[in-house]
Coordinates of C-alpha atoms in Angstrom, one line a residue:
X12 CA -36.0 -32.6 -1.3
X13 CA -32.2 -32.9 -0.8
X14 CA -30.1 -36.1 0.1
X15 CA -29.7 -36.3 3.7
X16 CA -28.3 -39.3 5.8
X17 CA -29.9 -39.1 9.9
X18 CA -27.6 -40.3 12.6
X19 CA -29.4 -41.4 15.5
X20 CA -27.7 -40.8 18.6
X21 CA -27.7 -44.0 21.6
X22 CA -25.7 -41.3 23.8
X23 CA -22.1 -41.8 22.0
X24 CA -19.3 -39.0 22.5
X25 CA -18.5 -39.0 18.4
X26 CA -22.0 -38.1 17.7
X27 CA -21.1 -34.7 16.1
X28 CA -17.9 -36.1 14.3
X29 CA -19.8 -38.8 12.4
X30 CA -22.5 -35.6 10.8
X31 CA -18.8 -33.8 10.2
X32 CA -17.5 -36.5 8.0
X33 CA -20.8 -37.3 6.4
X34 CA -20.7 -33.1 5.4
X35 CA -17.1 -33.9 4.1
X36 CA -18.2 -36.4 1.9
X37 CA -21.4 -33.3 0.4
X38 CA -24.2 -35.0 1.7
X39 CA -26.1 -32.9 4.1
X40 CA -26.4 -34.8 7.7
X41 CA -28.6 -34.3 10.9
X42 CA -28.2 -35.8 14.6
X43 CA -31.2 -36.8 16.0
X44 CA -32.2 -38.4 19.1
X45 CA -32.3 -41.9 18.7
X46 CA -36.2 -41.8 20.3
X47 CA -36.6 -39.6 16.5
X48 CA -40.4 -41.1 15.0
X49 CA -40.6 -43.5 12.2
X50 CA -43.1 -41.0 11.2
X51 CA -40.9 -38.5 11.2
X52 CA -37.9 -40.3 9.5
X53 CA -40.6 -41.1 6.7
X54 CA -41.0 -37.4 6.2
X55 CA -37.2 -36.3 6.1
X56 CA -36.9 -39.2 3.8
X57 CA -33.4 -40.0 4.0
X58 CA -31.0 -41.8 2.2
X59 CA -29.5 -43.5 4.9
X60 CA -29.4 -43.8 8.6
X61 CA -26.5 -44.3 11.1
X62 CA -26.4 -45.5 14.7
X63 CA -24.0 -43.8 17.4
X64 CA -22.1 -45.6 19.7
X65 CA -23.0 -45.5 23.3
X66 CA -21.8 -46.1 26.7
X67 CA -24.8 -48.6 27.2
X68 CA -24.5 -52.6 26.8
X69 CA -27.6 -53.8 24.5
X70 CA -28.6 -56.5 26.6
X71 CA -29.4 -54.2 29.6
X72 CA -32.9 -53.6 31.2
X73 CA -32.9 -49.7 30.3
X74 CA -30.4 -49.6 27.1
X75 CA -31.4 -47.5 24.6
X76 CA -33.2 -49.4 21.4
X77 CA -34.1 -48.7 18.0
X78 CA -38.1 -48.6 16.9
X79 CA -38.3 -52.0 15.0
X80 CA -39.9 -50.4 12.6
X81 CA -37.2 -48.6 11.4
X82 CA -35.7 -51.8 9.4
X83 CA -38.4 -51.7 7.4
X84 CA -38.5 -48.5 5.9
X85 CA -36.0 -50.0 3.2
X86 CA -33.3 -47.9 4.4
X87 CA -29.7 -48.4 4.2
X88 CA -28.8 -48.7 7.9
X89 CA -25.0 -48.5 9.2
X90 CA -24.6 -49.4 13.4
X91 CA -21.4 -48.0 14.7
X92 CA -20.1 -49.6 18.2
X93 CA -23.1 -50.1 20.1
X94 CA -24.9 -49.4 17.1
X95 CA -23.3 -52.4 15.3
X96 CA -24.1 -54.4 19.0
X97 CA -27.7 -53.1 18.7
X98 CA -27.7 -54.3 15.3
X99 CA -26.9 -57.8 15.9
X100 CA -28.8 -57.9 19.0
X101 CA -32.4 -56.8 17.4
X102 CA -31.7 -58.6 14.5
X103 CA -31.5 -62.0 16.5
X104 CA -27.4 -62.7 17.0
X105 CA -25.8 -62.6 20.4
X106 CA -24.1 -59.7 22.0
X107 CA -21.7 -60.9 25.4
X108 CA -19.3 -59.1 27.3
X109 CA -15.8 -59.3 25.4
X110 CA -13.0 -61.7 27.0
X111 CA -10.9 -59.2 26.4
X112 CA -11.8 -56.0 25.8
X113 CA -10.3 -53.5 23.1
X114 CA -9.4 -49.8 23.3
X115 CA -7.7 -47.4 21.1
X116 CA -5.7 -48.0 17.7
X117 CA -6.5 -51.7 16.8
X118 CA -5.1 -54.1 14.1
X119 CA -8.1 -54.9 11.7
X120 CA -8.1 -58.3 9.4
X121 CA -10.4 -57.3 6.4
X122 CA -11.9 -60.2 4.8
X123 CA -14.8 -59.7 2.7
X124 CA -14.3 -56.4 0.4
X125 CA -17.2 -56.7 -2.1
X126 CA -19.3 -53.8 0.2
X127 CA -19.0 -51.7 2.8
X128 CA -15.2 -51.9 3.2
X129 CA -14.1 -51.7 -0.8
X130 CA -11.3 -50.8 -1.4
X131 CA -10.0 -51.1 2.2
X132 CA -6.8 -52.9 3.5
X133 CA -5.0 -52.9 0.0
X134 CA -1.4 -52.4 1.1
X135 CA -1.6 -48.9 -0.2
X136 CA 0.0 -45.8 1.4
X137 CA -3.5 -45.2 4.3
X138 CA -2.2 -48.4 5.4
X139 CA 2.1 -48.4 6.0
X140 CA 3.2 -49.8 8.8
X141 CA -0.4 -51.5 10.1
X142 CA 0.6 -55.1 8.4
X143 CA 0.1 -57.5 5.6
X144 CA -2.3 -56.9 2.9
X145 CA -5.5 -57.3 4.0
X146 CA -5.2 -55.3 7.4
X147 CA -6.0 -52.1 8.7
X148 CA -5.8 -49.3 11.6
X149 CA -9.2 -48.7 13.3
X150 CA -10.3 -47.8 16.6
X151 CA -11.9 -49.4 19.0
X152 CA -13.9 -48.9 22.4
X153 CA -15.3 -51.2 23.8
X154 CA -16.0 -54.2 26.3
X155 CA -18.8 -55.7 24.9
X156 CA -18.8 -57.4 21.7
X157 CA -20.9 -59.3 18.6
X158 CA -20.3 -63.0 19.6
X159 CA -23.2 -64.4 16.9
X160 CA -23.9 -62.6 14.4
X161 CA -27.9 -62.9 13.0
X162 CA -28.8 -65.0 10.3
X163 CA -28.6 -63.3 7.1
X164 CA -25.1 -61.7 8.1
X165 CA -21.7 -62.5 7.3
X166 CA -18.5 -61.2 9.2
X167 CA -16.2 -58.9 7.0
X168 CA -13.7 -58.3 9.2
X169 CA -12.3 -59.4 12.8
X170 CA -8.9 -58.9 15.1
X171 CA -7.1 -61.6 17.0
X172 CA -9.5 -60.8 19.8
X173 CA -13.0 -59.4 18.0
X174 CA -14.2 -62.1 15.8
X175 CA -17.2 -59.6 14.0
X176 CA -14.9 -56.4 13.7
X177 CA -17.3 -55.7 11.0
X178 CA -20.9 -57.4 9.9
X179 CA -23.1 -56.7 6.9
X180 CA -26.3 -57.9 5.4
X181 CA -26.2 -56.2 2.1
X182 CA -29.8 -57.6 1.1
X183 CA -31.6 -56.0 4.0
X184 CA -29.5 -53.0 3.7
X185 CA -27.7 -53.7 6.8
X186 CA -24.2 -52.7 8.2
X187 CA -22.1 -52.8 11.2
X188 CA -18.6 -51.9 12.3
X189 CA -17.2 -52.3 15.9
X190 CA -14.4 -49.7 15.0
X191 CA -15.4 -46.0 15.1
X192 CA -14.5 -44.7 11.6
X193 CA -15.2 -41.0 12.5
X194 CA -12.4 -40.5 14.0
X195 CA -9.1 -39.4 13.0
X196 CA -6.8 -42.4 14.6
X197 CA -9.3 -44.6 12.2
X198 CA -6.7 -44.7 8.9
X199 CA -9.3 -45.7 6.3
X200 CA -12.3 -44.7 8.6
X201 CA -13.3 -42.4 6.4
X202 CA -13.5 -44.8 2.9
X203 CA -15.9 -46.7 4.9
X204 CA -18.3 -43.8 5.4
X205 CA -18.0 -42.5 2.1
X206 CA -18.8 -46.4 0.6
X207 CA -21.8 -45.8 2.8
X208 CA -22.7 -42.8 1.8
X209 CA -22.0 -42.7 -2.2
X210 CA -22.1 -46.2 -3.0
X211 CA -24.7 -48.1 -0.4
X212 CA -26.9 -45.1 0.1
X213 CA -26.2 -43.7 -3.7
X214 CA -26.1 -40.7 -2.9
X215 CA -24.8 -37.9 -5.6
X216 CA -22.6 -35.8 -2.9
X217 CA -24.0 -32.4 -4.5
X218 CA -24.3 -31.0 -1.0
X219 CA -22.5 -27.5 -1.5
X220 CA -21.7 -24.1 0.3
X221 CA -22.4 -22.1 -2.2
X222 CA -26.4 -23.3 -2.5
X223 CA -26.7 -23.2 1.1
X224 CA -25.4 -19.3 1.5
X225 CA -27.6 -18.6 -1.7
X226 CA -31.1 -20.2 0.0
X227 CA -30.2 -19.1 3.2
X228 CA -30.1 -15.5 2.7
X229 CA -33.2 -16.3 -0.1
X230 CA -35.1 -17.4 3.0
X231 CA -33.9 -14.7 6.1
X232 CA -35.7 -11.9 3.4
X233 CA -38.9 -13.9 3.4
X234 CA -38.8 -14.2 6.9
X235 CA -38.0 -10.6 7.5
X236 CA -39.7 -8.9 5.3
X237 CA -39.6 -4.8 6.2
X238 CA -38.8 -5.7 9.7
X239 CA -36.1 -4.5 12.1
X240 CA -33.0 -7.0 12.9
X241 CA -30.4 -6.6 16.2
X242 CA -27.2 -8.6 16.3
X243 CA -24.7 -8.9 18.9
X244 CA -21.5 -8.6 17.0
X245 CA -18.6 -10.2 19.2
X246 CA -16.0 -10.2 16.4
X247 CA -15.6 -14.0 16.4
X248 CA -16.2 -16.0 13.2
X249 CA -19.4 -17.2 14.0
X250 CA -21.2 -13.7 14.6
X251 CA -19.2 -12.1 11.9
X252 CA -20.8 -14.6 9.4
X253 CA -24.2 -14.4 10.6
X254 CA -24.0 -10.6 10.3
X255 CA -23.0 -10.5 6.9
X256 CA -25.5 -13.3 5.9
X257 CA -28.1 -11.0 8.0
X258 CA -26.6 -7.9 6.2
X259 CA -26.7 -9.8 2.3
X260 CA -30.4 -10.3 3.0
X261 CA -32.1 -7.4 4.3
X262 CA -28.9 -4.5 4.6
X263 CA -30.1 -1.6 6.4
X264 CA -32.6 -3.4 8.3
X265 CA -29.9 -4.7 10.6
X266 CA -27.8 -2.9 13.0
X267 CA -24.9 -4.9 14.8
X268 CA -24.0 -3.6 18.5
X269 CA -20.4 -4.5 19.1
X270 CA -19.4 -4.1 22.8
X271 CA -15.9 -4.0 23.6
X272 CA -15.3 -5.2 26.5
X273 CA -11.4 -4.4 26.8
X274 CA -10.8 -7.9 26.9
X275 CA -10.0 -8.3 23.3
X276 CA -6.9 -9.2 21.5
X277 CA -4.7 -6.4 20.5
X278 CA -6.1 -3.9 18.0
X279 CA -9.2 -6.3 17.7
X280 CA -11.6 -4.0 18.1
X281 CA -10.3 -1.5 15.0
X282 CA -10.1 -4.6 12.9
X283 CA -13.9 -5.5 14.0
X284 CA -15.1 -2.0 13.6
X285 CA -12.6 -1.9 9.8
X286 CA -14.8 -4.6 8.6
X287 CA -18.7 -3.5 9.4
X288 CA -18.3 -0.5 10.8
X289 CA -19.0 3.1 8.4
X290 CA -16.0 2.3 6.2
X291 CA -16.1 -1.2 5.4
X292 CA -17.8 -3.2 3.0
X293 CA -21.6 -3.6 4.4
X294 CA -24.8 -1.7 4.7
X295 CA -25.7 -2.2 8.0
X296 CA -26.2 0.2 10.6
X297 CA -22.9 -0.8 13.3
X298 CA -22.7 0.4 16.9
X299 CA -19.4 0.1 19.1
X300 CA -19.8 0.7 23.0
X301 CA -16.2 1.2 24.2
X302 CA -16.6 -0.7 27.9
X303 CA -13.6 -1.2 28.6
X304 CA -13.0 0.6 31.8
X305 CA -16.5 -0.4 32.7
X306 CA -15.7 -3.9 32.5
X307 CA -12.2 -3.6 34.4
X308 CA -14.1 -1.6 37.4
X309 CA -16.4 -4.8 37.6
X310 CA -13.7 -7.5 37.6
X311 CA -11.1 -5.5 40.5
X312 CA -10.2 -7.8 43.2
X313 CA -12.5 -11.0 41.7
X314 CA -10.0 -13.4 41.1
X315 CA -12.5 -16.9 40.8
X316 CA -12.4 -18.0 37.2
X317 CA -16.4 -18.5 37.3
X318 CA -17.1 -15.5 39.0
X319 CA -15.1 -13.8 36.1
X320 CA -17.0 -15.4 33.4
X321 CA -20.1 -14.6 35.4
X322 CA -19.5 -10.9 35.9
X323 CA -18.3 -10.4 32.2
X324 CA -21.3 -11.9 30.9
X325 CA -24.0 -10.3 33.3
X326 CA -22.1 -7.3 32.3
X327 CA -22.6 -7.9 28.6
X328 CA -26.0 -7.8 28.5
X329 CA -26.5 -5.1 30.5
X330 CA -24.6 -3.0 27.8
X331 CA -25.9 -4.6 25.2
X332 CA -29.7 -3.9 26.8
X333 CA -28.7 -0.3 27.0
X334 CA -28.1 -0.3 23.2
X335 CA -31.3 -1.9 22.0
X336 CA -33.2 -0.1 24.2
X337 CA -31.8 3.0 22.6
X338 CA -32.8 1.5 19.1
X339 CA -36.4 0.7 19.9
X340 CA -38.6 -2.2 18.9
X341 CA -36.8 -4.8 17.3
X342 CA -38.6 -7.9 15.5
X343 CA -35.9 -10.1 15.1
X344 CA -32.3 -11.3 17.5
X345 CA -29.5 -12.6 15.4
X346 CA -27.6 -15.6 17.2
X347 CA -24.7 -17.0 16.0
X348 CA -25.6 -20.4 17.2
X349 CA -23.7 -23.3 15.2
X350 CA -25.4 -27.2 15.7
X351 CA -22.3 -27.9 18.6
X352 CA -24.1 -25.8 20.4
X353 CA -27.3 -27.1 19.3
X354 CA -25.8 -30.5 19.6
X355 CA -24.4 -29.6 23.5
X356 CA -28.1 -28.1 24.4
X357 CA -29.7 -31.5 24.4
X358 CA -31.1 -32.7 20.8
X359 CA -34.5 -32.1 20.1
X360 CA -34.9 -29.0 22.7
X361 CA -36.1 -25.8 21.2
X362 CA -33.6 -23.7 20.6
X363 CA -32.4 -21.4 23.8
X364 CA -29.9 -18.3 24.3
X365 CA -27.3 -20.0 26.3
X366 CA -25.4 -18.0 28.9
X367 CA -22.0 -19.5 27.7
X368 CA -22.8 -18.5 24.3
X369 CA -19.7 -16.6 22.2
X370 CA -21.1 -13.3 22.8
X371 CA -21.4 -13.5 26.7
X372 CA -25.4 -14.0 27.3
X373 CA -28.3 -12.4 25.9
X374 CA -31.0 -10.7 27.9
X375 CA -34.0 -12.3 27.4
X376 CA -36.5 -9.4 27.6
X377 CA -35.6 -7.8 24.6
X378 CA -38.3 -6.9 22.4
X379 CA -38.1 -8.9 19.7
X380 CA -40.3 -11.8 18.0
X381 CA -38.2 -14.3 17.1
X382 CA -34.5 -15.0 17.1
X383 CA -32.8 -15.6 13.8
X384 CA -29.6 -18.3 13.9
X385 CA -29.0 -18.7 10.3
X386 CA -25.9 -20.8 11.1
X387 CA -27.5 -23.4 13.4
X388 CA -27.2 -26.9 11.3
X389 CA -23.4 -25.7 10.3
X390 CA -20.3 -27.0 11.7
X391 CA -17.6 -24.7 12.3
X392 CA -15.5 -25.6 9.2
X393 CA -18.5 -25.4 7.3
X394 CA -18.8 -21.7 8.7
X395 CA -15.6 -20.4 7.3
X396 CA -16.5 -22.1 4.5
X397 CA -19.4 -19.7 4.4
X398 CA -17.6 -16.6 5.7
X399 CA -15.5 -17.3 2.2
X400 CA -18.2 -17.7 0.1
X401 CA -19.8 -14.6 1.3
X402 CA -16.4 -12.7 0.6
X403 CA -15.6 -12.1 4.1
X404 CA -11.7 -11.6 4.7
X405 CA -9.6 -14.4 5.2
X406 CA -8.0 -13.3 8.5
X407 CA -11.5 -12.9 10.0
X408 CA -12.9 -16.3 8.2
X409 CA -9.8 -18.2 9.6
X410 CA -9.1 -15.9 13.1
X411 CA -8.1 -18.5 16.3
X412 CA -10.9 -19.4 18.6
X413 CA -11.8 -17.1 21.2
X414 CA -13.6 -17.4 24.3
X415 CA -16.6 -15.2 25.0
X416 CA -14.8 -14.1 28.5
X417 CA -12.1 -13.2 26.3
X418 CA -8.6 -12.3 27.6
X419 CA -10.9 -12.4 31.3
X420 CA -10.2 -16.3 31.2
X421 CA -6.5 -16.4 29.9
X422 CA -5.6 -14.1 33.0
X423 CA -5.1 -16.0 36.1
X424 CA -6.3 -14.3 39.1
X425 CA -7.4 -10.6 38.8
X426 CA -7.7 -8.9 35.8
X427 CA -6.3 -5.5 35.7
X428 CA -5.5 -3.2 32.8
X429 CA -1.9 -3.5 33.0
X430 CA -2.4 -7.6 32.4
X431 CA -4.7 -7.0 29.8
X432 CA -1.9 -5.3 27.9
X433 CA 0.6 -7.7 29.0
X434 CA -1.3 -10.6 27.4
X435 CA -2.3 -8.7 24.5
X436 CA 1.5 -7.3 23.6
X437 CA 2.3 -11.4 24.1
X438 CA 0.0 -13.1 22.5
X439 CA 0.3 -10.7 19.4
X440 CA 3.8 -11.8 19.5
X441 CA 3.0 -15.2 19.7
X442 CA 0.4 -15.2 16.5
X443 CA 2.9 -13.2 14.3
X444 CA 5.6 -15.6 14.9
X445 CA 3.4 -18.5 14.1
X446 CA 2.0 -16.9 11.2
X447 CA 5.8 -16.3 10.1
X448 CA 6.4 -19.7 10.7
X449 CA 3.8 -21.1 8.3
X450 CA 1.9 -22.8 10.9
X451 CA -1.3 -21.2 11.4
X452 CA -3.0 -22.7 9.1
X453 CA -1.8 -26.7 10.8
X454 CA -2.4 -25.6 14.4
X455 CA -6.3 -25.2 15.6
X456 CA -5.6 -23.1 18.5
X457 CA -3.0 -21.0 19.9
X458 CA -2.4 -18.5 22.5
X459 CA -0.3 -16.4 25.0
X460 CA -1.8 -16.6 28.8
X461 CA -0.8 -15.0 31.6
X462 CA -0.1 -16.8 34.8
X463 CA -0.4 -15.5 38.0
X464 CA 3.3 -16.8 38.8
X465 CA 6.1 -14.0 39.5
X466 CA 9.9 -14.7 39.6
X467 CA 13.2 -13.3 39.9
X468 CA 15.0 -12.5 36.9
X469 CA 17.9 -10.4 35.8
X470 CA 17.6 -8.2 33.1
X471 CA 20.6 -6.2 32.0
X472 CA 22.5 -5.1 35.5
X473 CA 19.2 -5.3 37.2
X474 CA 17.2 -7.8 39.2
X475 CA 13.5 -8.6 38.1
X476 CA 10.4 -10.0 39.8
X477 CA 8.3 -10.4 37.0
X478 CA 5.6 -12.2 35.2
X479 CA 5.2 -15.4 33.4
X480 CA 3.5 -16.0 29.7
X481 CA 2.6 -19.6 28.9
X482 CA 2.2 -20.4 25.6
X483 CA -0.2 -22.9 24.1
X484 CA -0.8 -24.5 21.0
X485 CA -3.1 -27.5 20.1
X486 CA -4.0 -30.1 17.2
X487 CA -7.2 -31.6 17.3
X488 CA -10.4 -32.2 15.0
X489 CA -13.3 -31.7 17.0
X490 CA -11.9 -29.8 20.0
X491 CA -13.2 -32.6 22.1
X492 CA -9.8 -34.2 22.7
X493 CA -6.4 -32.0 21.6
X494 CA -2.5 -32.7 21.7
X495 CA -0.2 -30.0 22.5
X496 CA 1.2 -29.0 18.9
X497 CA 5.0 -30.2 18.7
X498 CA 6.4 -26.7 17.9
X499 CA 9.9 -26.6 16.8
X500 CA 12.5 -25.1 19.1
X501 CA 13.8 -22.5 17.4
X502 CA 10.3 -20.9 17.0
X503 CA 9.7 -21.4 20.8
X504 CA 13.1 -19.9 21.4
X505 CA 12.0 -16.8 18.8
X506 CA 9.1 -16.0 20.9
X507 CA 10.8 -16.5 23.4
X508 CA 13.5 -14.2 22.9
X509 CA 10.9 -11.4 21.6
X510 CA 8.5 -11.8 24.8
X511 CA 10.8 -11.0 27.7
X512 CA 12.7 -8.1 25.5
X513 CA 9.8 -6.6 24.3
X514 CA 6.7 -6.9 26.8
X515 CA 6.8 -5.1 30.1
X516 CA 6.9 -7.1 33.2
X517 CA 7.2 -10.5 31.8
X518 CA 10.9 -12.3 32.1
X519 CA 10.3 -16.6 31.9
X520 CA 7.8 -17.7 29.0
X521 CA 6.6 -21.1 29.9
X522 CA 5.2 -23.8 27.4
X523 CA 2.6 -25.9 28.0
X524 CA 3.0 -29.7 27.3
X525 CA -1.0 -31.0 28.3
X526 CA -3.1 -32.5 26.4
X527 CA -6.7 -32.2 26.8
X528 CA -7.4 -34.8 28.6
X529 CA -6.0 -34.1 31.3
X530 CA -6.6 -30.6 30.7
X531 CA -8.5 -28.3 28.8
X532 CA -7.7 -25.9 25.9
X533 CA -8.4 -22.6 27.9
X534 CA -6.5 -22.4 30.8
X535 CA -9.9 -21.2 33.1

């Protein structure tokens, strides 16, 4: 059996980033409710367990607790934020509310670094500008706090206002940090989890890509067998992976129906079609419905951005239900389900085709025995990491996020043919610029949207009342919070320049500043 780490979620918002940096360090991790067995943790047998944060206080009549039982499987056990409070609290210290409470990028004293934090708070470059030797950046959230700690424990690290910033108990196998080290404001947050990981847990870190894509496609042709396979190709890197894992195992068995919509970026659907269609690389049987004027007919007049969303994807399946039918008894629906959206679909459900789902909604009465979702325990980087492996092209492994509305929800108001191509000729624009730029790789999403704003202008000897393009651009590491990317001028001025002179009907470009929160990444 292969080296895992379980974290058990108490209901905290970084569930997903603490299994991400776990991955990073090669050791394969699972989220799992915190209610998960002891029975059931015996079985997976894992090298170590960690505890979420959560918006609960331990003291509570109905917070969340952990089955006694677990501390005595003899299993390195790391709390994080509540989890370090539930910690203390089982364990027999005292949890309060704080006197004052602590949020975001936090000071941290270190003052015991013989075990969980080695190597920590040396002065070293992770640490510039955070203080003297011995401190470091961490981040905190929260309002309650560890005001014993149990017997047994010793404090190895606190902040002028936290005195257990950090706990262990390194004879019981015990561990707890206040600070959330999953995240990305956290400067040494990640030395902690890999000293929990590699050095408390001992785990090897031989968790690789490569032996994943290898067993994976080992066990789809087991399931399989001589049966028939249907995948809804949407393009995006998700379903493009699954397809040519699906298409590695069992080749002519599958056939991919790709509907275009018309709400693709430009030339997207060639460059789909390039790839898996006749003259590309692999043997699968690829259909492409051309929708497009279907879809437009549909979405005249509806201006509602849910309504849109709603009619593309109704619309969806009913084209893709026309397909299938066509091809007859299938045995087996490919999903390109990744574990965010396992995650997102409530942990320990069985797994369900979810409306909002890349490819617009499934219909459900398909004949088929069982859906196939040979990406569902993989992250998205750890997805292009698979596209590569499996020799997929670069520009399809690394293409920008794209809603399963598509261009539908980067349209404000109605969308019409006309502001399809609009958007399209902009945000094609946009991409090459960035791409010439070098920045593609160091931005996680960017796009050109079309508001539903029109303006005079003057253009040559002639007065305009056009559209407007916003641009947007975001960093972030887990999509869950972004900051608008701090593009230099002279790009935005480029694009700029190259969107009012060269796309009909547009004459301001507009860039958008918001971060998400407030906002969102998509603009519906």
């Amino acid at each position: 059996m292969r080296e895992n780490i379980i974290v058990l979620d108490f209901g905290g918002q970084y569930n997903q980033l603490i299994a991400r940096r776990v991955r990073e360090c090669n050791v394969y991790c699972e989220v799992h409710p915190y209610t998960l067995s002891v029975e059931k943790i015996r079985e997976m047998a894992p090298s170590g367990i960690i505890f979420t944060g959560g918006p609960n206080s331990v003291y509570g009549d109905d917070s969340p607790q952990a089955d006694p039982e677990i501390f005595k499987l003899g299993i390195p056990v790391l709390g994080i934020c509540y989890g370090a409070q539930l910690l203390a609290h089982q364990m027999g210290g005292v949890v309060a509310t704080a006197p004052v409470s602590e949020y975001g990028r936090t000071e941290v004293t270190i003052d015991d670094r013989s075990g969980l934090l080695a190597g920590l708070g040396m002065g070293g470059p992770e640490t510039t500008g955070c203080g003297t030797v011995g401190n470091t950046i961490m981040w905190m959230s929260h309002t309650d706090y560890i005001k014993e700690v149990p017997a047994g424990f010793h404090v190895t690290a606190h902040t002028p206002v936290c005195p257990v910033a950090a706990m262990e108990n390194p004879s019981a196998g015990l561990y707890a940090v206040q600070f959330h080290p999953e995240v990305m404001h956290s400067v040494e947050g990640f030395k902690i989890l890999q000293n929990f990981v590699l050095k408390v847990c001992g785990c090897s870190g031989d968790w690789k890509m490569d032996s994943f894509v290898e067993t994976t496609i080992r066990e789809i042709r087991e399931k399989v067998g001589d049966g028939k396979v249907l995948c809804a190709l949407s393009g995006g890197v998700d379903s493009s992976v699954a397809a040519v894992m699906l298409s590695k195992a069992v080749g002519k068995q599958l056939t991919c129906v790709f509907v275009d919509h018309g709400l693709l970026r430009k030339n997207e659907g060639d460059e789909v079609e390039a790839v898996f269609g006749p003259e590309g690389p692999y043997d699968l049987n690829f259909i492409r419905v051309n929708a497009q004027q279907r879809f437009y007919d549909k979405l005249a007049g509806v201006t509602e951005p849910e309504a849109k969303r709603k009619i593309i994807g109704e619309e969806f399946i009913r084209v893709f239900e026309e397909e299938a039918k066509k091809i007859g008894a299938v045995d087996f629906l490919v999903q390109g389900t990744i574990y965010p959206d396992v995650i997102e679909s409530g942990l320990g459900k069985s797994a369900v085709i979810k409306s909002h789902h890349n490819v617009g909604g499934l219909p459900d009465y398909v004949d088929f025995k069982e859906i196939i979702e040979p990406l569902r325990m993989l992250f998205k980087d750890e997805v292009r990491r698979a596209g590569l492996e499996l020799g997929i092209p670069e520009y399809l492994v690394f293409r920008q996020p794209f809603p399963g509305p598509g261009l539908g929800i980067r349209i404000i108001g109605e969308v019409t043919e006309e502001k399809v191509k609009i958007v399209q000729d902009a945000d094609a624009i946009y991409r090459e610029e960035i791409a010439r730029a070098g920045l593609d790789k160091s931005i996680n999403q960017y796009f050109a949207a079309l508001t539903n704003m029109r303006s005079v202008g003057v253009m040559g000897d002639f007065r305009t009342y056009d559209y407007a393009i916003a641009l947007r651009a975001v960093t972030t590491s887990d999509f869950m919070t972004a900051e608008a990317a701090h593009l230099p001028w002279d790009l935005i001025d480029r694009v700029t320049t190259r969107i009012v002179n060269e796309v009909d009907h547009v004459n301001r470009v507009f860039y958008d500043c918001t971060g998400k929160p407030p906002g969102t990444i998509e603009f519906e």
